[in-house]
Tab-separated table of C-alpha atoms and ligand atoms in Angstrom:
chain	number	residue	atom	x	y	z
A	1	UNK	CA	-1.381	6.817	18.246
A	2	UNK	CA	-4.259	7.530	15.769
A	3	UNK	CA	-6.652	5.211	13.954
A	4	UNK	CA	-6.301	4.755	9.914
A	5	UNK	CA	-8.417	2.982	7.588
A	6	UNK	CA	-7.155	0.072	5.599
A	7	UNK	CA	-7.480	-3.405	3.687
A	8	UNK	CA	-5.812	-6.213	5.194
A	9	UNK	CA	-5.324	-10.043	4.643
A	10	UNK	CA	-6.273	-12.523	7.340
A	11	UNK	CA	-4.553	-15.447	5.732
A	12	UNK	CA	-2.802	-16.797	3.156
A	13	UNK	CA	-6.153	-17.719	1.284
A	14	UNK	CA	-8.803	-15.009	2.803
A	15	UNK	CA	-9.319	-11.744	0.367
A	16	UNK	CA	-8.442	-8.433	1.183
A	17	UNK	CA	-10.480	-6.839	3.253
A	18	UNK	CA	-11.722	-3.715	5.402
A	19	UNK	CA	-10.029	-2.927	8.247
A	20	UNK	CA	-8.918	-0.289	11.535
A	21	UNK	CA	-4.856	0.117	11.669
A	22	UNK	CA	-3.220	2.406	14.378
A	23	UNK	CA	-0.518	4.487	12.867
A	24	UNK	CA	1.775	6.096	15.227
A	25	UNK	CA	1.764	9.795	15.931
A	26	UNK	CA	4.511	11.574	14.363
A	27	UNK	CA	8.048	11.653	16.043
A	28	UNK	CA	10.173	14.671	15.853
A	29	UNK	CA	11.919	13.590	12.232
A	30	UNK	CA	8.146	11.732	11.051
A	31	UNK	CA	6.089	12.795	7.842
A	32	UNK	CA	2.752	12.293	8.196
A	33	UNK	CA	0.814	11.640	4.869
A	34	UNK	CA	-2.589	11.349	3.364
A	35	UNK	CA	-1.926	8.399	0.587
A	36	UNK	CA	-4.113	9.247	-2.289
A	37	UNK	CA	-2.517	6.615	-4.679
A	38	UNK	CA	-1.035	3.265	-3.920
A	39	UNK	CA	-0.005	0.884	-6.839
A	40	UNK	CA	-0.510	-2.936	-7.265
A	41	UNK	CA	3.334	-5.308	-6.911
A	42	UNK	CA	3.022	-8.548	-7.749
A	43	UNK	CA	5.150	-8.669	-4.391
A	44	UNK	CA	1.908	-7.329	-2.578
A	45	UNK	CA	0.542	-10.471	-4.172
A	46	UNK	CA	3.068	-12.797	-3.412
A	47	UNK	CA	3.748	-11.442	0.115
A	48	UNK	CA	-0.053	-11.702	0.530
A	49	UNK	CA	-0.354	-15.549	-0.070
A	50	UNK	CA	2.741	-16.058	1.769
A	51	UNK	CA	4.440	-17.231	-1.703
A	52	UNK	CA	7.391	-15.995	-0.200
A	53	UNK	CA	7.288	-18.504	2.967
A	54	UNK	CA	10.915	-19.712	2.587
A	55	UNK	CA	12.582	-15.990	3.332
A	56	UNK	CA	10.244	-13.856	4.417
A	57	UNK	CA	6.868	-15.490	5.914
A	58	UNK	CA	3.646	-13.631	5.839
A	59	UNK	CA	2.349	-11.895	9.301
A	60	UNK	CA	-1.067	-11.568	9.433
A	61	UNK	CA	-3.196	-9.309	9.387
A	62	UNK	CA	-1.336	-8.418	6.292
A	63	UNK	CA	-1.612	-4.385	4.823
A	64	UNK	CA	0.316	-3.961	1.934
A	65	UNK	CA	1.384	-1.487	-0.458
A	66	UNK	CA	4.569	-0.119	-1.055
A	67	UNK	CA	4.357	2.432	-4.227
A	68	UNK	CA	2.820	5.594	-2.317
A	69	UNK	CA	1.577	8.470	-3.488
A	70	UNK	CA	0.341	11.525	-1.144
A	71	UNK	CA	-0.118	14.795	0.153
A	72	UNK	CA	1.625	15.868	3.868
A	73	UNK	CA	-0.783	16.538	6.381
A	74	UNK	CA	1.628	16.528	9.368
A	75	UNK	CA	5.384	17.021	10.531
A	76	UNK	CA	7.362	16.521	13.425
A	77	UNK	CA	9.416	19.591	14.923
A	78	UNK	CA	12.541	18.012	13.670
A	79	UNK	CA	11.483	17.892	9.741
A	80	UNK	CA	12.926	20.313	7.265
A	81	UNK	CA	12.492	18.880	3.298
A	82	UNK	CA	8.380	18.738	3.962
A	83	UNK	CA	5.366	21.589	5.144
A	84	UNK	CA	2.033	20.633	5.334
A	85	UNK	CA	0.437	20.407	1.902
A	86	UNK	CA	3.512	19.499	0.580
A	87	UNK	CA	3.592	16.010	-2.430
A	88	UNK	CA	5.166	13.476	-0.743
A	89	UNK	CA	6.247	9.607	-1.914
A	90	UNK	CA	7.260	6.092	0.176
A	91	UNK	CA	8.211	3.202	-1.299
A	92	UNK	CA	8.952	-0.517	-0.094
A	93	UNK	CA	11.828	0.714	3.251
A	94	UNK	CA	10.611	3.085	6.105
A	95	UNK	CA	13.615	2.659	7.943
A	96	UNK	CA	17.172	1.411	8.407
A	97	UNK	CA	19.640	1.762	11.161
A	98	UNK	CA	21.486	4.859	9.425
A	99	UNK	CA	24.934	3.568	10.336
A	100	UNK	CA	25.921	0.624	8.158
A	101	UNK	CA	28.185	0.826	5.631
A	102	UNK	CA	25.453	0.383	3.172
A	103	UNK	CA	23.295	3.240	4.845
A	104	UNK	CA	26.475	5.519	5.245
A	105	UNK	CA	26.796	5.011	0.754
A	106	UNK	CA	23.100	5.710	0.425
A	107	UNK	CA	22.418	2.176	-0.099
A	108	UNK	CA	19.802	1.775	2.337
A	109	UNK	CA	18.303	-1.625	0.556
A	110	UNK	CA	21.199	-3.265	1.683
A	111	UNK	CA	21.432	-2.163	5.504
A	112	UNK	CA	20.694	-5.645	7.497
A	113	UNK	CA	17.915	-3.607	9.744
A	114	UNK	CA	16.111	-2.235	6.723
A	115	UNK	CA	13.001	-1.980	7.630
A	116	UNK	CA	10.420	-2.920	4.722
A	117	UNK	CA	6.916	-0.613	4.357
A	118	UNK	CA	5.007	-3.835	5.170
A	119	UNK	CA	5.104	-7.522	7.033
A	120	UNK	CA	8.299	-5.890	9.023
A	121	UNK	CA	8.913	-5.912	12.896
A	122	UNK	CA	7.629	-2.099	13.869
A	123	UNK	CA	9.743	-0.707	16.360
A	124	UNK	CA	7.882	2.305	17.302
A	125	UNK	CA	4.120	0.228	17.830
A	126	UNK	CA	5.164	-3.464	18.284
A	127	UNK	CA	3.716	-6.027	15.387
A	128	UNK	CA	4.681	-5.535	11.973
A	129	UNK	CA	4.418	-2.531	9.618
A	130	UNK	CA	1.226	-1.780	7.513
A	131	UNK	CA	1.386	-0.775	4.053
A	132	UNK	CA	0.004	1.557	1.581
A	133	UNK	CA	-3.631	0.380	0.716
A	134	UNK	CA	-4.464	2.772	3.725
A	135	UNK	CA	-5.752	6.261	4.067
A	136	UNK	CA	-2.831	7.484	5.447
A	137	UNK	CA	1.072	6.401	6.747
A	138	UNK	CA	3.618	8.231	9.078
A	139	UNK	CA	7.236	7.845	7.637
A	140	UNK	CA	10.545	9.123	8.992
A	141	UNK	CA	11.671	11.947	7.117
A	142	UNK	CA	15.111	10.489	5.510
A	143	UNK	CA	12.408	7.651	3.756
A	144	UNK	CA	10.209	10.172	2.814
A	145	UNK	CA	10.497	11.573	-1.516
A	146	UNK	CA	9.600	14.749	-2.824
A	147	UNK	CA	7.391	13.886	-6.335
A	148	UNK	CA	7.819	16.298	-8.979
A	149	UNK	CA	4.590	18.611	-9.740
A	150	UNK	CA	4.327	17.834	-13.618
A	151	UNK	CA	3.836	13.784	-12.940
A	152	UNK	CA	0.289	12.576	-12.708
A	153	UNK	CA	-0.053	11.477	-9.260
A	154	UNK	CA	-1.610	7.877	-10.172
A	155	UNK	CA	0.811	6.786	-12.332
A	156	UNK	CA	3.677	8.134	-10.521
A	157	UNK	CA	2.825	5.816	-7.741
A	158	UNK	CA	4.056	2.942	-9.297
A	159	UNK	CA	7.873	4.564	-9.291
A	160	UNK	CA	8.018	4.060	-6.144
A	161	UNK	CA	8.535	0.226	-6.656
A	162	UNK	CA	8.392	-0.833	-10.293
A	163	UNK	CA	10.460	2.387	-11.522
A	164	UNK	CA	12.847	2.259	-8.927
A	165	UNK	CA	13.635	-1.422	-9.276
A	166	UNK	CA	14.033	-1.018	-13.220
A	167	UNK	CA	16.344	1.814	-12.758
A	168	UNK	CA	18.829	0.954	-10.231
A	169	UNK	CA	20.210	-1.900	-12.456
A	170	UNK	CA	19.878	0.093	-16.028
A	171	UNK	CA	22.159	1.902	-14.119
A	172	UNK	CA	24.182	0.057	-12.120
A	173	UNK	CA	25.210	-2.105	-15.409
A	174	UNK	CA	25.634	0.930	-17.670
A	175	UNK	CA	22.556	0.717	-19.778
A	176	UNK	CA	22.872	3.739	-21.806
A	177	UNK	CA	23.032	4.488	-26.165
A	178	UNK	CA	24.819	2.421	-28.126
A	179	UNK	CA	23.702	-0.391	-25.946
A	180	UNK	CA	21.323	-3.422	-26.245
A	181	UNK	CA	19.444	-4.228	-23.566
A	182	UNK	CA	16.577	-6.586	-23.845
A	183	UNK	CA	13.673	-6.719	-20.951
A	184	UNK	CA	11.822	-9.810	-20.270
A	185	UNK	CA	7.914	-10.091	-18.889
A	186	UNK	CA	6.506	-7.130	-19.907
A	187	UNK	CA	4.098	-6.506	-16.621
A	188	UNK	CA	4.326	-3.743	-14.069
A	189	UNK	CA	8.075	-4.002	-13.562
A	190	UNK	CA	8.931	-4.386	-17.343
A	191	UNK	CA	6.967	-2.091	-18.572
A	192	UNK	CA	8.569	0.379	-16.651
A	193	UNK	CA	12.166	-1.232	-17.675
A	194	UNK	CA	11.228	-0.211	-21.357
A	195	UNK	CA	10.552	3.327	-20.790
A	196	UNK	CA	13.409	3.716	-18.956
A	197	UNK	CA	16.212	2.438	-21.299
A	198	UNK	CA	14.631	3.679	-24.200
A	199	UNK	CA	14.893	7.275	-22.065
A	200	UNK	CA	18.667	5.896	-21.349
A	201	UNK	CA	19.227	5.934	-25.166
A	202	UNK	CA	19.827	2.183	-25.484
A	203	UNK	CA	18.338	-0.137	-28.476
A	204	UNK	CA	15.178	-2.063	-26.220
A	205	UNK	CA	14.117	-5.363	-27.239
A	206	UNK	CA	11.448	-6.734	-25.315
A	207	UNK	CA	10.780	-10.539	-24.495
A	208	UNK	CA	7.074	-11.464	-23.806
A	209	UNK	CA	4.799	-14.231	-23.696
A	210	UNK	CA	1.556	-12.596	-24.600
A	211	UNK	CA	1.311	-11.870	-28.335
A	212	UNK	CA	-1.132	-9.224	-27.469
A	213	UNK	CA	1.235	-7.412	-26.212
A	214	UNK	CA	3.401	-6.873	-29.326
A	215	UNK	CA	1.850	-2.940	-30.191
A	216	UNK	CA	2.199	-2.022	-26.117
A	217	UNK	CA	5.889	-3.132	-26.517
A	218	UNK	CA	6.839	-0.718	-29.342
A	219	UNK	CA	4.655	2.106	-28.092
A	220	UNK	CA	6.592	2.276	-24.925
A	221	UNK	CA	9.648	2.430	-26.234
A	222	UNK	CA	10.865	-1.153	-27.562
A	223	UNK	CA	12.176	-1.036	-30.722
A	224	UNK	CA	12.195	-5.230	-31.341
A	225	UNK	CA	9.903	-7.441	-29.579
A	226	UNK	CA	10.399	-10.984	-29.068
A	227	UNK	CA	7.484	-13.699	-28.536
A	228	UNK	CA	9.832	-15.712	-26.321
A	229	UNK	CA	7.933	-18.964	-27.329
A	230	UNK	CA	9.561	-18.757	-30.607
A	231	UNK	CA	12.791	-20.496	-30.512
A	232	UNK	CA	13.580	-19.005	-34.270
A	233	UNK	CA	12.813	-15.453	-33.122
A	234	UNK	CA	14.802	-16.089	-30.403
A	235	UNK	CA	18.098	-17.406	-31.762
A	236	UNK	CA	18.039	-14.639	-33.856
A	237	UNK	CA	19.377	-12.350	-31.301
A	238	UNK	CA	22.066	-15.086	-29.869
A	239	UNK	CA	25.282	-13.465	-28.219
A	240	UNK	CA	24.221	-9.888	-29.122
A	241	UNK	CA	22.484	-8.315	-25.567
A	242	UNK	CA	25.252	-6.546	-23.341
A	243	UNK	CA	22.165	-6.240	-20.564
A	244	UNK	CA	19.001	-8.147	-20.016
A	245	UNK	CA	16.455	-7.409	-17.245
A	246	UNK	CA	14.355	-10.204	-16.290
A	247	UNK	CA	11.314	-8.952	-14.533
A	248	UNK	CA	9.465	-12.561	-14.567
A	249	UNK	CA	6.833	-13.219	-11.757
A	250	UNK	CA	6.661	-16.841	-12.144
A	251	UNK	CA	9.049	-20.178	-13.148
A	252	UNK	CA	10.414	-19.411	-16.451
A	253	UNK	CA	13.800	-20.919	-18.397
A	254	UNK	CA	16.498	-18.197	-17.510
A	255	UNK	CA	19.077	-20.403	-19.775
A	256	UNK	CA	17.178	-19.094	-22.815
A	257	UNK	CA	18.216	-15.489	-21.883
A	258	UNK	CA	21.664	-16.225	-21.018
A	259	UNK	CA	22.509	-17.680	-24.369
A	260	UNK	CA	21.279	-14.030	-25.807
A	261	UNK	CA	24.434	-12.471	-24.078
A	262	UNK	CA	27.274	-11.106	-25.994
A	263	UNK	CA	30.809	-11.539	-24.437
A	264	UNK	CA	30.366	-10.364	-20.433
A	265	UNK	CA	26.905	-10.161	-20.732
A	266	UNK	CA	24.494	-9.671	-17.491
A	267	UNK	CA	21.581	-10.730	-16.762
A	268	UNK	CA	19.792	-9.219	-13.771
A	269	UNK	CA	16.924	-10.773	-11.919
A	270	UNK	CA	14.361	-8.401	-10.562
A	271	UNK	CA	11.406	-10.897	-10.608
A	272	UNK	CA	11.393	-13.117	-7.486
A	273	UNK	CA	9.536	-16.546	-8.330
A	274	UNK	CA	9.138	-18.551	-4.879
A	275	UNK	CA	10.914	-21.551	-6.685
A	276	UNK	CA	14.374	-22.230	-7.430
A	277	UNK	CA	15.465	-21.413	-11.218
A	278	UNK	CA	18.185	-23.503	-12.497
A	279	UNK	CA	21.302	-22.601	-14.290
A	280	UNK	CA	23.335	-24.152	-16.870
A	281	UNK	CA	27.168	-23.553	-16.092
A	282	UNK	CA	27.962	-23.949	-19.867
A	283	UNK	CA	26.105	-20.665	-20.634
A	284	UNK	CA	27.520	-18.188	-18.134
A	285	UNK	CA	31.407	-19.808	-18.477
A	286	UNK	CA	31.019	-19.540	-22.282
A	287	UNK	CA	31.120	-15.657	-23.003
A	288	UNK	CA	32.475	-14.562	-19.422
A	289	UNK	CA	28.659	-14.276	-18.515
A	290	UNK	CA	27.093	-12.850	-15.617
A	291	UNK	CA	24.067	-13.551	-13.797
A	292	UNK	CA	22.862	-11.433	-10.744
A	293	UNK	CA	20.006	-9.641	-8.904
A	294	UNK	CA	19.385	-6.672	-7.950
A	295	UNK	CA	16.650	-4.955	-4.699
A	296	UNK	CA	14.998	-1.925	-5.198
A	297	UNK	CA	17.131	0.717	-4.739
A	298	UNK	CA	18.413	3.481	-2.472
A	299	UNK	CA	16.540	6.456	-1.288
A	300	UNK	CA	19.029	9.080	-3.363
A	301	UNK	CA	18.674	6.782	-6.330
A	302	UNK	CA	14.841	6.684	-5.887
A	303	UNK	CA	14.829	10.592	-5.818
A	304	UNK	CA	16.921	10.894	-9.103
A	305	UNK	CA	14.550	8.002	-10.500
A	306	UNK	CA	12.124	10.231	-9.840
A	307	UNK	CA	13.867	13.430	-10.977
A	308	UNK	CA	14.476	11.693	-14.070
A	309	UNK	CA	10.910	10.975	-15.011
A	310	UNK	CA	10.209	14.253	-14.018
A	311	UNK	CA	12.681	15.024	-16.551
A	312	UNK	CA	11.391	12.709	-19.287
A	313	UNK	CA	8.009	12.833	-18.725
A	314	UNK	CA	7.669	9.447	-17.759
A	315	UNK	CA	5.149	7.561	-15.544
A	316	UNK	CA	3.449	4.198	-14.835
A	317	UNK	CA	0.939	2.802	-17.575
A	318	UNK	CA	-2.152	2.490	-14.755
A	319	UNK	CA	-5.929	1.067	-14.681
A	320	UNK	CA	-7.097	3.283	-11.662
A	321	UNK	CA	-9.531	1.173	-9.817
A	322	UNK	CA	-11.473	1.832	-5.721
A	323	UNK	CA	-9.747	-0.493	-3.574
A	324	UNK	CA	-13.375	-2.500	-3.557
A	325	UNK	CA	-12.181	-3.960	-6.718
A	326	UNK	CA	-8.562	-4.872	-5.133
A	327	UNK	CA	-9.149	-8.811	-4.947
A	328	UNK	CA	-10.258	-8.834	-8.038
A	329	UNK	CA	-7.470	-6.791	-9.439
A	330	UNK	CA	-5.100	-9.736	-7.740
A	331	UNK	CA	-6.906	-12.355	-9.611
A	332	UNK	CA	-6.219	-10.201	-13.347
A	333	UNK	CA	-2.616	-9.612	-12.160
A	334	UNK	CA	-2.123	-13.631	-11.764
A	335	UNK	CA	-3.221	-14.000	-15.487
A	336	UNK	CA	-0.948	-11.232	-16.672
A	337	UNK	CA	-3.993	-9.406	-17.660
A	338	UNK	CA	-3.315	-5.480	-16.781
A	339	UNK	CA	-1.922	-2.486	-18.540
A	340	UNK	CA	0.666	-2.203	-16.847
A	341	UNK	CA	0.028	-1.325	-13.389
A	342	UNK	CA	-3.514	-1.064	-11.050
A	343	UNK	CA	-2.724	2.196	-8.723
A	344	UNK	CA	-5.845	2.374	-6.230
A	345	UNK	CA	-7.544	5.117	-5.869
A	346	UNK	CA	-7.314	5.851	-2.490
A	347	UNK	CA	-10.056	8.294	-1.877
A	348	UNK	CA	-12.571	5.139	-2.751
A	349	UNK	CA	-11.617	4.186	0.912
A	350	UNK	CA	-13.405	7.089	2.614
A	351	UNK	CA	-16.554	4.738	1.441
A	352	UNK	CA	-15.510	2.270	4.174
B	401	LIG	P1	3.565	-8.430	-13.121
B	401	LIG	O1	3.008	-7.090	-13.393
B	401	LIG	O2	2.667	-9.568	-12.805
B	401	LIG	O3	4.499	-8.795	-14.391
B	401	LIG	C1	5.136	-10.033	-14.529
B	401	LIG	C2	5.239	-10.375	-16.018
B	401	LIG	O4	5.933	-11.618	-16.122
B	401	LIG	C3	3.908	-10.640	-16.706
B	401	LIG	O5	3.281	-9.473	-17.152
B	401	LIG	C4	4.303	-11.541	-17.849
B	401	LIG	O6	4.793	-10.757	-18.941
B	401	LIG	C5	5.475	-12.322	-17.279
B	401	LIG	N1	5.046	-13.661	-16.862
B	401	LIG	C6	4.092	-13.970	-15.962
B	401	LIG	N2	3.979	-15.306	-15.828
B	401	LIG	C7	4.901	-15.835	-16.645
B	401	LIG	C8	5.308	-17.162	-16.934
B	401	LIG	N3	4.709	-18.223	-16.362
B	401	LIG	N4	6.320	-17.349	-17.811
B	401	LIG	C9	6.913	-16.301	-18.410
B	401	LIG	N5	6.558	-15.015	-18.172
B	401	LIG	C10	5.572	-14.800	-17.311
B	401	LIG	O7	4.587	-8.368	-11.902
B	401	LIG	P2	5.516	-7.155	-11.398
B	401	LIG	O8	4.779	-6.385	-10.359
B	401	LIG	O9	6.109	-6.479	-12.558
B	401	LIG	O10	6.634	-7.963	-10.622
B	401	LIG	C11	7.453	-8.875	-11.312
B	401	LIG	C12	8.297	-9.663	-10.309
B	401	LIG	O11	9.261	-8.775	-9.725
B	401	LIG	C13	7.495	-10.245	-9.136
B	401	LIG	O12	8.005	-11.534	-8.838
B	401	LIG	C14	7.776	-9.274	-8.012
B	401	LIG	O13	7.644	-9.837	-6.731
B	401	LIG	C15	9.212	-8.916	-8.296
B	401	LIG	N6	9.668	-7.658	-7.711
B	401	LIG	C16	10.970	-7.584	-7.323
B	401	LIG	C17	11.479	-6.411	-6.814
B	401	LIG	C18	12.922	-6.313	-6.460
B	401	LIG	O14	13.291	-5.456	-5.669
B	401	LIG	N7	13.776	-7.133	-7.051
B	401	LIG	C19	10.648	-5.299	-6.674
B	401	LIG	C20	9.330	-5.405	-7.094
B	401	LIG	C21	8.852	-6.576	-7.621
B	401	LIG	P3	4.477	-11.151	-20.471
B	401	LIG	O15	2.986	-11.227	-20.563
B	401	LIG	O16	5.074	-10.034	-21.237
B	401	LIG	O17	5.166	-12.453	-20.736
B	402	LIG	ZN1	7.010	-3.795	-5.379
């Protein structure tokens, strides 16, 4: 067992703050990692203020951080994909039990002993895991991605989370050209869901709230963007969307969306707002509708995520900030107010 340095949460209502974690040292099939970039979820955020309370209460101290970014600095004996020096990636799952079903199809976000990056029972030092807004992390191999060498490291950090999340369901519900998909919330996750199907080939619309956002929209890749408080802009595009991506942090009226299907239509959740969002029967029955969610995604999905950005040149929109600024980074993300993702510069904690 080593010491790392860190930020951590006290409570639901104290601010991030400096810290001493132990990480463990490495097992024979561990990674050990310097993290030199760690984006900003909004599920740091909620997970941080225990928003999530109903499913998956806050332990505290809280570290968290789940869209990694680093350099290997150690391996176990058993290792073989990483050396020393090597670019290495973790996002939100460190472990799972390998045997499941779900594990067994590479669908590791769905094994029932996933173990999450952060607020998770750790097996190997008792307690819960500790995230990413640390100097460093020890990982199991198998949980552990190679990051291609032409993406810049800070705004490849957010792929980890935000890309992967985006992806798995542009994919899973055959987003590709010739198809419309429309993506709603344009923050860290949307943003991401824009590049992505526009790199899939389909026709993007995106849905915001913030009319200074229009210009972002089409420069990522939209090619129609919506101000979803306009009901006429809206109905416009009634019964036309084959996909729709809803990336919303907070409360919103899902039953807007639906109505924008065409004939079996989905729309995928990936936001996760602590309240309950009703549904209209009427608008998923009419038009064979669909309405799901989706997790993540699976460690041999996250690696061709990856592979594909590598491919199309694609990473995170960021606003690199020190991790002194982190609490007031959480306060901006609240109001919608950053382009499109905060990745912390991790080296800032060395000041600490
Ligand atoms: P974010 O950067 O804060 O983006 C959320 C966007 O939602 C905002 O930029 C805003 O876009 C829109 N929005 C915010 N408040 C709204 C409101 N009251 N009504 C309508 N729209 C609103 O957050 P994020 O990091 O992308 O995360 C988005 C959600 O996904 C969070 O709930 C997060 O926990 C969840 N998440 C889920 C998974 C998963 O595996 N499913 C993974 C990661 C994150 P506009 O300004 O364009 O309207
Ligand atoms: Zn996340």
């Amino acid at each position: 067992m080593h010491k790392a340095k860190a930020y951590s949460a006290a409570s639901a209502t104290s601010p991030l703050a400096s810290t001493t974690i132990a990480r463990r040292d490495p097992n024979a099939d561990d990674v050990e990692i310097e993290i030199l970039f760690c984006g900003i979820c909004h599920s740091d955020l909620h997970q941080v203020r225990n928003e999530w309370k109903e499913v998956m209460p806050t332990v505290y101290p809280c570290v968290p951080g789940h869209e990694i970014v680093g350099r290997v600095t150690g391996v176990g004996p058993a290792v073989t994909k990483f050396k020393v020096g090597d670019l290495a990636a973790v996002g939100c799952m460190v472990d799972s039990d390998g045997i499941c079903p779900a594990c067994k199809a590479g669908l590791e976000q769905f094994c029932p002993h996933t173990t999450l990056t952060y607020n998770m029972p750790d097996k190997h030092l008792g307690g819960v895991t500790f995230g990413g807004y640390s100097d460093s992390i020890v990982v199991k191999e198998h949980f552990v991605l190679r990051v291609p060498a032409n993406l810049d490291l800070a705004g490849a950090a957010p792929l980890l989370c935000a890309g992967i999340t985006t992806y798995s369901p542009l994919r899973h519900w055959g987003v590709t050209r010739g198809k419309k998909a429309g993506v709603v919330g344009l923050g860290g996750l949307g943003h991401m869901g824009v590049k992505l199907a526009h790199a899939m080939g389909a026709h993007v619309v995106v849905f915001t709230t913030s009319p200074g956002k229009k210009d972002d929209a089409l420069r990522l890749g939209a090619d129609e963007v919506v101000l979803s408080k306009d009901s006429n802009e809206m109905a416009k595009h009634a019964g036309s969307f084959d996909f729709i991506l809803d990336a919303v942090a907070a409360h919103h009226d899902i039953n807007a969306y639906i109505q924008l299907l065409g004939r079996d239509g989905n729309i995928t959740l990936v936001g996760a707002p602590d309240n309950p969002l009703p549904i209209s029967a009427f608008s998923l029955i009419m038009g064979r509708r669909s309405f799901s969610g989706s997790p993540i995604g699976g460690i041999a999905e996250t690696q061709e995520m990856l592979d594909f950005c590598s491919q199309h040149n694609i990473v995170a929109d960021v606003e690199v900030i020190p991790i002194q600024k982190v609490n007031e980074a959480y306060e901006r993300l609240v109001k919608s107010d950053v382009k499109y993702r905060f990745s912390i510069d991790m080296a800032s904690l060395k000041a600490e």
